[in-house]
XYZ file of C-alpha atoms in Angstrom:
623
model
C 130.633 111.722 55.735
C 129.092 114.899 57.095
C 129.216 116.579 53.706
C 127.568 113.596 52.017
C 124.760 113.592 54.569
C 124.182 117.309 54.088
C 123.967 116.881 50.295
C 121.432 114.109 50.830
C 119.252 116.307 53.024
C 119.461 119.214 50.581
C 118.691 116.836 47.759
C 115.567 115.695 49.572
C 114.662 119.337 50.120
C 114.883 119.923 46.394
C 112.710 116.865 45.720
C 110.075 118.147 48.118
C 110.192 121.581 46.527
C 109.763 120.333 42.954
C 107.249 117.622 43.701
C 109.637 114.845 42.500
C 107.222 113.686 39.752
C 109.532 111.085 38.202
C 110.038 109.217 41.539
C 106.443 109.128 42.785
C 103.994 106.424 41.593
C 101.133 107.506 39.307
C 98.109 109.075 41.013
C 100.086 109.529 44.259
C 99.178 112.889 45.864
C 101.897 115.519 45.630
C 102.713 117.503 48.776
C 104.935 120.550 48.651
C 106.745 121.496 51.816
C 106.115 125.021 53.151
C 108.779 127.543 52.208
C 109.538 128.196 55.886
C 110.368 124.494 56.377
C 112.580 124.439 53.288
C 114.535 127.418 54.599
C 115.047 125.701 57.967
C 116.261 122.483 56.305
C 118.670 124.368 54.074
C 120.253 126.254 56.961
C 120.178 123.586 59.702
C 123.127 121.592 60.991
C 121.983 117.969 61.264
C 124.974 117.102 63.449
C 123.362 118.844 66.420
C 119.723 118.298 65.470
C 117.607 116.464 68.077
C 114.195 114.794 67.700
C 113.417 115.631 71.322
C 111.797 118.819 72.540
C 113.475 120.956 75.183
C 113.453 119.209 78.557
C 112.748 115.726 77.132
C 114.628 112.967 78.943
C 117.239 111.581 76.541
C 119.471 108.550 76.924
C 122.530 110.078 75.291
C 124.610 108.148 72.792
C 128.223 108.454 73.897
C 131.629 107.691 72.588
C 133.807 104.903 73.956
C 136.247 107.095 75.846
C 134.180 106.920 79.027
C 133.140 110.573 79.020
C 130.412 112.915 77.820
C 131.434 115.868 75.742
C 131.056 117.937 78.928
C 133.473 115.732 80.864
C 130.961 113.702 82.923
C 131.835 110.079 83.522
C 130.070 107.332 81.610
C 131.348 103.774 81.856
C 130.161 100.368 80.718
C 130.988 96.918 82.096
C 132.581 96.072 78.754
C 135.201 98.774 79.505
C 136.439 96.421 82.228
C 136.120 93.158 80.328
C 132.427 92.502 80.926
C 130.527 90.414 78.387
C 127.382 92.192 77.096
C 126.240 89.005 75.338
C 125.541 87.225 78.636
C 127.899 84.304 78.023
C 130.790 85.054 80.367
C 130.581 86.129 84.003
C 130.675 89.929 84.366
C 130.534 90.246 88.164
C 134.043 91.643 88.509
C 133.550 94.104 85.665
C 130.333 95.479 87.153
C 131.842 95.867 90.590
C 134.784 97.694 89.009
C 132.297 100.063 87.405
C 130.874 100.826 90.835
C 134.376 101.380 92.238
C 135.156 103.742 89.363
C 132.074 105.797 90.205
C 133.070 105.905 93.865
C 136.491 107.182 92.820
C 134.756 109.923 90.846
C 134.054 111.709 94.137
C 137.745 112.642 94.184
C 137.198 114.546 90.937
C 133.858 116.088 91.856
C 134.030 119.857 92.493
C 132.008 119.228 95.652
C 133.815 116.094 96.796
C 131.027 115.592 99.316
C 127.342 115.556 98.555
C 125.862 118.915 99.565
C 124.306 119.016 103.003
C 125.679 115.697 104.214
C 128.243 116.941 106.717
C 125.995 116.986 109.783
C 126.128 113.295 110.655
C 128.451 113.768 113.603
C 130.049 110.371 113.117
C 133.102 111.462 111.176
C 131.579 110.332 107.881
C 129.961 112.114 104.968
C 128.333 111.083 101.700
C 130.679 111.200 98.699
C 129.466 112.882 95.524
C 129.996 110.589 92.536
C 129.261 113.501 90.218
C 126.466 111.869 88.243
C 128.603 108.891 87.228
C 126.634 106.708 84.817
C 127.088 102.944 84.583
C 125.546 102.420 81.179
C 124.653 98.807 80.436
C 124.037 100.021 76.878
C 121.514 97.347 76.017
C 123.820 94.544 77.122
C 122.916 91.457 79.133
C 125.451 90.819 81.893
C 125.577 87.585 83.883
C 126.637 87.884 87.530
C 127.556 85.181 90.030
C 127.495 87.352 93.173
C 125.668 90.492 94.343
C 126.626 93.844 92.820
C 127.032 96.162 95.810
C 126.840 99.948 95.946
C 128.562 100.811 99.239
C 127.313 103.181 101.923
C 127.984 106.926 101.940
C 127.750 107.496 98.183
C 125.436 109.641 96.091
C 124.641 110.951 92.613
C 125.014 107.868 90.430
C 122.996 106.102 87.718
C 122.882 102.495 86.547
C 120.584 101.159 83.868
C 119.569 100.650 80.250
C 120.330 96.953 80.153
C 120.062 93.608 81.918
C 121.570 91.837 84.923
C 121.051 88.075 85.078
C 121.961 85.818 87.999
C 124.003 82.816 86.946
C 122.876 79.348 88.016
C 125.859 79.178 90.381
C 125.043 82.544 91.985
C 126.724 82.625 95.417
C 126.105 85.590 97.745
C 128.609 84.518 100.366
C 128.079 86.727 103.424
C 126.112 89.278 101.401
C 122.314 89.344 101.066
C 121.058 87.016 98.340
C 120.154 89.774 95.875
C 121.476 90.578 92.416
C 121.790 94.274 93.333
C 122.380 95.571 96.890
C 122.463 99.239 97.889
C 123.960 99.999 101.309
C 123.962 97.755 104.362
C 120.764 96.742 106.131
C 120.537 98.221 109.630
C 123.969 99.875 109.475
C 123.124 103.520 108.846
C 122.797 105.346 112.189
C 122.501 108.980 111.081
C 119.714 111.589 111.034
C 116.904 110.434 108.729
C 118.642 107.054 108.479
C 119.879 107.745 104.957
C 123.487 106.961 103.988
C 123.026 106.839 100.196
C 121.375 109.618 98.235
C 120.310 110.251 94.635
C 120.889 106.839 93.070
C 118.844 106.057 89.967
C 118.121 102.829 88.120
C 116.225 103.514 84.867
C 115.302 100.896 82.257
C 116.798 98.029 84.238
C 115.946 94.348 83.735
C 116.966 91.905 86.479
C 116.506 88.141 86.220
C 117.044 86.264 89.490
C 117.064 82.956 87.581
C 115.191 81.361 90.533
C 118.406 81.473 92.603
C 118.445 85.081 93.859
C 116.205 87.992 94.752
C 116.405 91.126 92.612
C 117.075 94.412 94.501
C 117.677 95.278 98.156
C 117.705 98.991 99.045
C 118.995 99.939 102.488
C 118.885 103.309 104.248
C 118.653 105.662 101.290
C 116.952 108.903 100.356
C 116.066 110.084 96.877
C 116.513 106.770 95.069
C 114.431 105.956 91.988
C 113.653 102.520 90.565
C 112.365 102.802 87.011
C 110.784 103.887 84.868
C 110.920 100.736 82.817
C 112.098 98.344 85.550
C 111.358 94.647 84.996
C 112.265 92.131 87.709
C 111.700 88.453 87.045
C 112.339 84.980 88.509
C 113.308 86.228 91.975
C 113.347 83.840 94.932
C 112.199 85.822 97.981
C 111.893 89.480 96.980
C 111.584 91.541 93.842
C 112.394 94.828 95.574
C 112.987 95.064 99.319
C 113.226 98.554 100.851
C 114.693 98.784 104.356
C 114.646 102.030 106.340
C 115.518 105.343 104.761
C 113.114 107.732 103.084
C 111.593 108.542 99.702
C 112.459 105.620 97.507
C 110.313 106.161 94.430
C 109.456 103.131 92.292
C 107.638 104.012 89.081
C 106.405 102.049 86.055
C 107.895 98.696 86.984
C 106.825 95.078 86.402
C 107.565 92.195 88.763
C 107.034 88.435 88.863
C 108.645 85.522 90.674
C 107.754 83.591 87.514
C 106.683 84.576 84.051
C 103.067 85.732 83.778
C 101.922 82.521 82.051
C 103.429 80.026 84.522
C 100.811 77.509 85.694
C 101.510 76.934 89.396
C 98.674 74.446 89.745
C 99.678 72.326 86.764
C 103.266 71.986 87.981
C 102.275 71.605 91.657
C 104.331 74.640 92.693
C 103.257 77.115 95.351
C 104.192 80.815 95.160
C 106.824 81.953 97.640
C 108.089 85.487 97.016
C 107.080 89.015 97.953
C 107.317 91.303 94.922
C 107.659 94.608 96.827
C 108.330 94.810 100.560
C 108.538 98.178 102.318
C 110.159 98.171 105.747
C 110.336 101.914 106.277
C 108.560 105.249 106.009
C 107.774 107.792 103.276
C 108.308 105.540 100.259
C 106.345 105.662 96.994
C 105.202 102.838 94.708
C 103.647 104.296 91.558
C 102.040 102.734 88.472
C 103.553 99.325 89.111
C 102.425 95.858 88.013
C 102.904 92.590 89.912
C 101.913 89.596 87.804
C 103.200 86.622 89.807
C 104.060 86.464 93.498
C 102.758 85.111 96.801
C 102.545 88.677 98.127
C 102.269 91.585 95.722
C 103.011 94.640 97.892
C 103.740 94.412 101.623
C 103.818 97.600 103.682
C 105.475 97.375 107.095
C 106.072 101.106 107.497
C 104.187 104.395 107.816
C 103.547 107.407 105.568
C 104.051 105.246 102.474
C 102.067 105.954 99.312
C 100.906 103.237 96.916
C 99.026 104.344 93.814
C 98.022 102.883 90.469
C 99.398 99.477 91.442
C 97.862 96.393 89.806
C 98.467 92.983 91.396
C 97.395 89.859 89.559
C 98.479 86.241 89.210
C 98.920 83.798 86.304
C 95.431 82.786 85.129
C 94.005 84.529 88.228
C 94.624 81.391 90.289
C 95.997 82.996 93.449
C 92.958 81.829 95.393
C 93.418 78.224 94.296
C 95.979 77.940 97.051
C 93.315 78.947 99.540
C 95.151 79.830 102.731
C 97.984 77.317 102.803
C 100.567 79.934 101.738
C 98.633 83.112 102.564
C 98.691 84.487 99.027
C 97.905 88.219 99.166
C 97.824 91.005 96.612
C 98.457 93.554 99.389
C 99.595 92.989 102.973
C 99.522 95.958 105.358
C 100.830 95.694 108.926
C 101.348 99.356 109.890
C 99.259 102.531 109.839
C 99.568 106.005 108.400
C 99.648 104.878 104.759
C 97.677 105.795 101.645
C 96.458 103.418 98.937
C 94.926 105.183 95.964
C 93.578 103.610 92.783
C 95.030 100.140 93.391
C 93.697 97.039 91.625
C 93.320 93.633 93.292
C 92.894 91.324 90.331
C 91.876 87.840 91.445
C 93.297 88.218 94.949
C 92.847 89.927 98.277
C 94.314 92.620 100.460
C 94.925 91.928 104.146
C 95.158 94.593 106.845
C 96.294 93.383 110.262
C 97.919 94.683 113.434
C 98.855 98.335 113.055
C 97.466 98.208 109.518
C 93.943 98.335 110.998
C 94.303 101.987 112.007
C 95.100 105.304 110.309
C 95.184 103.928 106.770
C 93.303 105.201 103.726
C 92.178 102.855 100.938
C 90.283 104.699 98.233
C 89.417 104.705 94.512
C 90.398 101.046 94.238
C 89.072 98.221 92.087
C 88.661 94.506 92.802
C 87.553 91.763 90.495
C 88.038 88.390 88.951
C 88.576 86.224 92.018
C 86.386 83.515 90.552
C 88.797 80.842 89.347
C 89.311 78.552 92.321
C 87.820 81.058 94.752
C 85.211 78.685 96.161
C 84.585 79.579 99.784
C 87.750 81.700 100.042
C 87.028 85.276 101.011
C 88.549 87.829 98.687
C 88.569 91.584 98.455
C 89.798 93.321 101.623
C 90.220 91.336 104.850
C 90.472 93.082 108.213
C 92.236 90.569 110.450
C 92.063 91.313 114.163
C 89.767 92.594 116.887
C 91.042 96.161 117.329
C 89.956 98.310 114.399
C 90.789 102.016 114.161
C 91.001 104.793 114.855
C 91.476 106.466 111.513
C 90.772 103.544 109.162
C 89.050 104.806 106.004
C 87.925 102.544 103.165
C 85.778 104.538 100.760
C 84.832 104.963 97.110
C 86.012 101.586 95.827
C 84.497 99.108 93.360
C 84.239 95.467 94.478
C 83.243 93.329 91.531
C 82.759 89.953 93.221
C 84.666 90.383 96.465
C 83.824 92.345 99.577
C 85.239 93.696 102.842
C 85.474 91.028 105.518
C 86.307 91.029 109.202
C 88.290 88.041 110.409
C 88.123 87.911 114.221
C 90.682 86.590 116.642
C 94.482 86.442 116.369
C 95.701 87.104 112.843
C 97.046 84.138 110.891
C 98.394 86.030 107.901
C 101.956 86.844 108.862
C 102.900 83.159 109.154
C 101.908 80.906 106.247
C 100.158 77.689 107.250
C 102.505 75.152 105.698
C 101.450 71.511 105.814
C 104.783 69.680 106.154
C 103.205 66.389 105.079
C 101.946 67.663 101.731
C 103.770 65.717 99.026
C 106.180 64.206 101.565
C 105.526 60.480 101.484
C 108.499 59.779 103.760
C 107.115 61.886 106.621
C 105.340 60.056 109.427
C 101.953 61.499 110.304
C 100.516 60.434 113.657
C 98.955 61.947 116.753
C 102.063 64.072 117.403
C 101.381 65.962 114.158
C 98.325 67.566 115.807
C 99.611 69.448 118.884
C 96.547 71.652 119.460
C 93.905 69.811 121.474
C 90.253 70.389 120.571
C 88.625 68.136 123.183
C 85.321 69.594 124.318
C 85.200 72.143 121.493
C 83.346 72.171 118.192
C 84.796 73.661 115.028
C 82.861 75.183 112.162
C 83.866 75.060 108.501
C 84.684 71.330 108.361
C 83.651 68.662 105.854
C 82.484 65.102 106.506
C 85.078 62.392 105.944
C 84.132 60.183 102.983
C 85.721 57.044 104.447
C 83.190 55.012 106.477
C 85.963 53.445 108.592
C 87.009 56.917 109.781
C 83.759 57.173 111.783
C 84.763 54.237 114.038
C 86.682 56.263 116.619
C 88.935 59.283 117.108
C 92.083 57.301 116.236
C 90.629 56.234 112.892
C 89.545 59.813 112.215
C 93.075 61.060 112.929
C 94.492 58.472 110.512
C 92.085 59.571 107.798
C 93.226 63.161 108.297
C 96.866 62.032 108.035
C 96.110 60.314 104.748
C 94.536 63.478 103.397
C 97.348 65.642 104.830
C 99.798 64.113 102.359
C 97.499 65.369 99.620
C 97.440 68.814 101.202
C 93.809 68.332 102.220
C 93.696 68.075 106.023
C 95.192 69.925 108.978
C 92.470 69.432 111.629
C 90.096 66.631 112.558
C 87.144 66.205 114.929
C 85.194 63.125 115.936
C 81.963 62.511 117.834
C 80.332 59.128 118.614
C 76.867 60.544 117.979
C 75.295 58.945 114.909
C 73.249 61.973 113.911
C 75.653 64.762 112.922
C 78.718 63.120 114.474
C 81.410 60.839 113.076
C 84.650 62.073 111.498
C 85.047 65.587 110.163
C 88.141 67.401 108.960
C 89.393 70.742 107.701
C 90.715 71.124 104.145
C 93.163 74.029 104.523
C 90.615 76.507 103.184
C 91.186 79.147 105.843
C 91.427 79.068 109.618
C 88.490 77.239 111.230
C 86.682 78.765 114.195
C 86.419 76.479 117.229
C 84.290 77.229 120.260
C 81.554 75.855 122.509
C 79.801 72.660 121.416
C 76.438 73.375 119.805
C 75.342 69.965 118.488
C 76.233 66.238 118.381
C 78.212 66.367 121.653
C 80.693 65.190 122.821
C 83.494 66.177 120.414
C 87.203 65.473 120.471
C 90.009 66.121 117.993
C 93.185 68.068 117.339
C 94.810 70.495 114.886
C 98.229 71.072 113.307
C 97.765 74.846 113.727
C 96.124 77.029 116.395
C 92.480 77.502 115.393
C 90.595 80.762 115.777
C 88.256 81.189 118.693
C 84.930 83.000 118.412
C 85.417 86.668 119.127
C 83.144 88.874 121.121
C 82.387 92.249 119.638
C 85.435 93.818 118.001
C 86.694 97.127 119.327
C 85.984 99.523 116.477
C 86.827 103.192 117.013
C 86.791 106.100 114.561
C 86.442 103.898 111.483
C 84.632 104.731 108.255
C 83.954 102.063 105.676
C 81.261 103.402 103.383
C 80.394 104.694 99.914
C 81.750 101.581 98.162
C 80.109 99.601 95.339
C 79.606 95.838 95.644
C 78.427 93.532 92.875
C 77.907 90.945 95.646
C 78.197 90.806 99.436
C 77.761 94.495 100.297
C 79.262 95.453 103.640
C 80.064 98.642 105.531
C 80.772 99.989 108.987
C 77.612 102.089 108.713
C 74.222 101.139 107.313
C 70.700 102.501 106.980
C 67.420 100.601 106.649
C 63.720 101.415 106.569
C 60.753 99.469 107.938
C 57.220 100.206 106.776
C 54.039 99.378 108.687
C 50.775 99.147 106.707
C 48.723 98.678 109.864
C 49.133 100.717 113.040
C 52.374 99.558 114.696
C 54.393 100.586 117.748
C 57.431 98.265 117.412
C 59.782 98.108 114.412
C 62.539 95.463 114.110
C 65.692 96.028 112.021
C 68.168 93.321 111.041
C 71.441 94.946 109.914
C 73.521 91.759 109.977
C 73.787 91.347 106.199
C 74.892 94.945 105.701
C 77.536 95.322 108.428
C 81.135 94.143 108.405
C 81.162 93.883 112.187
C 78.125 92.120 113.717
C 77.507 94.854 116.247
C 75.766 98.192 116.581
C 77.570 100.648 118.825
C 75.586 103.759 118.019
C 72.307 104.748 116.404
C 73.171 107.751 114.287
C 69.633 108.821 113.383
C 65.963 107.847 113.462
C 63.253 109.409 111.311
C 59.537 108.821 110.820
C 57.240 109.341 107.861
C 53.573 108.681 108.540
C 51.100 107.440 105.952
C 47.901 109.416 105.413
C 46.736 112.485 107.314
C 48.207 113.114 110.744
C 46.052 112.278 113.752
C 47.343 115.397 115.398
C 49.238 113.439 118.007
C 52.999 113.836 118.204
C 54.953 110.672 117.413
C 58.138 109.903 119.322
C 60.458 107.006 118.494
C 63.454 105.628 120.360
C 65.847 102.730 119.977
C 66.346 99.981 122.491
C 69.828 98.771 123.315
C 71.014 96.935 120.181
C 71.356 93.155 120.322
C 74.404 92.390 118.177
C 73.480 93.639 114.730
C 69.736 93.812 115.424
C 67.852 96.918 116.487
C 64.362 97.487 117.858
C 62.708 100.895 117.540
C 59.633 101.766 119.645
C 56.997 104.443 119.180
C 54.828 106.122 121.786
C 51.752 105.520 119.602
C 50.808 102.987 116.957
C 50.940 104.428 113.445
C 51.128 103.427 109.793
C 54.177 104.633 107.948
C 57.926 104.218 107.690
C 60.761 104.359 110.200
C 64.286 105.115 108.983
C 67.256 103.984 111.108
C 70.962 104.611 110.534
C 73.532 102.779 112.651
C 77.288 102.646 113.115
C 79.482 99.740 114.221
C 82.229 102.178 115.234
C 82.533 104.229 118.380
C 82.952 107.924 117.693
C 86.529 108.799 118.561
C 86.293 112.565 118.168
C 88.858 112.792 115.360
C 86.605 112.557 112.307
C 84.928 115.866 111.494
């Protein structure tokens, strides 16, 4: 066979050399190969020829003996009776592959992974010697989690598909198709009990019965490139503890990208990527269907080039009933660079409101179903900073919003009456009393009978609750501006002192927000961003021009500031119109009133006053 192939190549060389006139169609251009190329073809050995340049990553084609030519271990599930066609259950075969790799540590010249003998607990990480579980393009159905045990390193699994069967049963294990380590078990320095595990070109289908991958207490683990995780129930990839998981060039969706949630009356549930640890990296990754795209509950994590979207850009159609978020950040010390919120929003709350950097990002396309729902970046909470930086981003329709009061984002607001005709909705369904308060953001009940009294109003809200359209009601006997009003799940209403049509009574299924006094904002910079609509920043500058002699200049910064407060006046400048009268002009600012500022002059003059203000207290850390 080798000789025949060599004759064929040499024959082609001769054809190239002579022009091959009898085999080429008329008028076809004739190309003669350079003599240097002909010499290389004539003397080359095609059996060792490679189309890849030196250093190119190559998925080697191997024989069926379970070894490379250099003696390294390569195994496939089919070696242990697995079915690469996806018909028969291959759980046992895959777990045997893992066991075979673990056994490889007995053959490894190191035995133990280098540098892992300092744990002090009598354990060390075994070196699996680069053992490769090659799925070889097969599709393997599993009925239970595939587990890579603790204290193992230097292994690869990929180049094929794992699919959860419809009768997938995790037993006492986490409900994931693939589980690395044991959550919360690794009590060693750096919290890493598995090292150097790699999962290239891996497709996992949770079949709507299981999550995809759980990674516990590892260091130096890579997911991708070419990972694709689909139809997962709760998580696409969940990272717990450890350090330096690197996820690169992966795609994730709890459904396919064209699934119409609204048409089928289904609400999104899963989190595509959840990071519960420090120093992890999510690179060049796409989330196309999930309630939460990327959730960061750790520090020193780096998210870059990550695009989160939703089928038909309808994430905002769900308003706030399930808290759909492209990004959810609860801790500080993280970096978000070049991320894309496509038809959604990012929420920073709790520790996520300090020492985070969000830069070079892009937001757009939150139009379908957006209505009154705020989208872009939402800062939820009253303690902002220090060290929060949001700069050099493009907001093409959304903005940066501050949501005062206790955050509502960590717990979805689930209306238990929605679609549940058997549930009984009565006064007990509204445990939060609103007597003597007035809520903003409500709509007038369309039913005339609901205006009769508070009981009728509550019943109207119950009727709408089963349609997913009411979770709070208020009633006032006053004819002008009173009657029955209710909230339609489009966010958390703000309830505070009565300001018209008193008295009010009512109740809510969920705790409403209360009006917040000025937020505490320290060492925060939100500036140098572009907004197609709704511009907002933590700093702003305005000018006021007087065409007649004036001593008092009023500035209204409310539309330009995220936080409705001015904590410092950074600079004032004056430019007079016409020749100077020779008298020195002095200007000073009065104490700001919310987001309004008054600047006074010692003399009346015509000209312009420039004022720059900051909603953040200087913390001494920004230079």
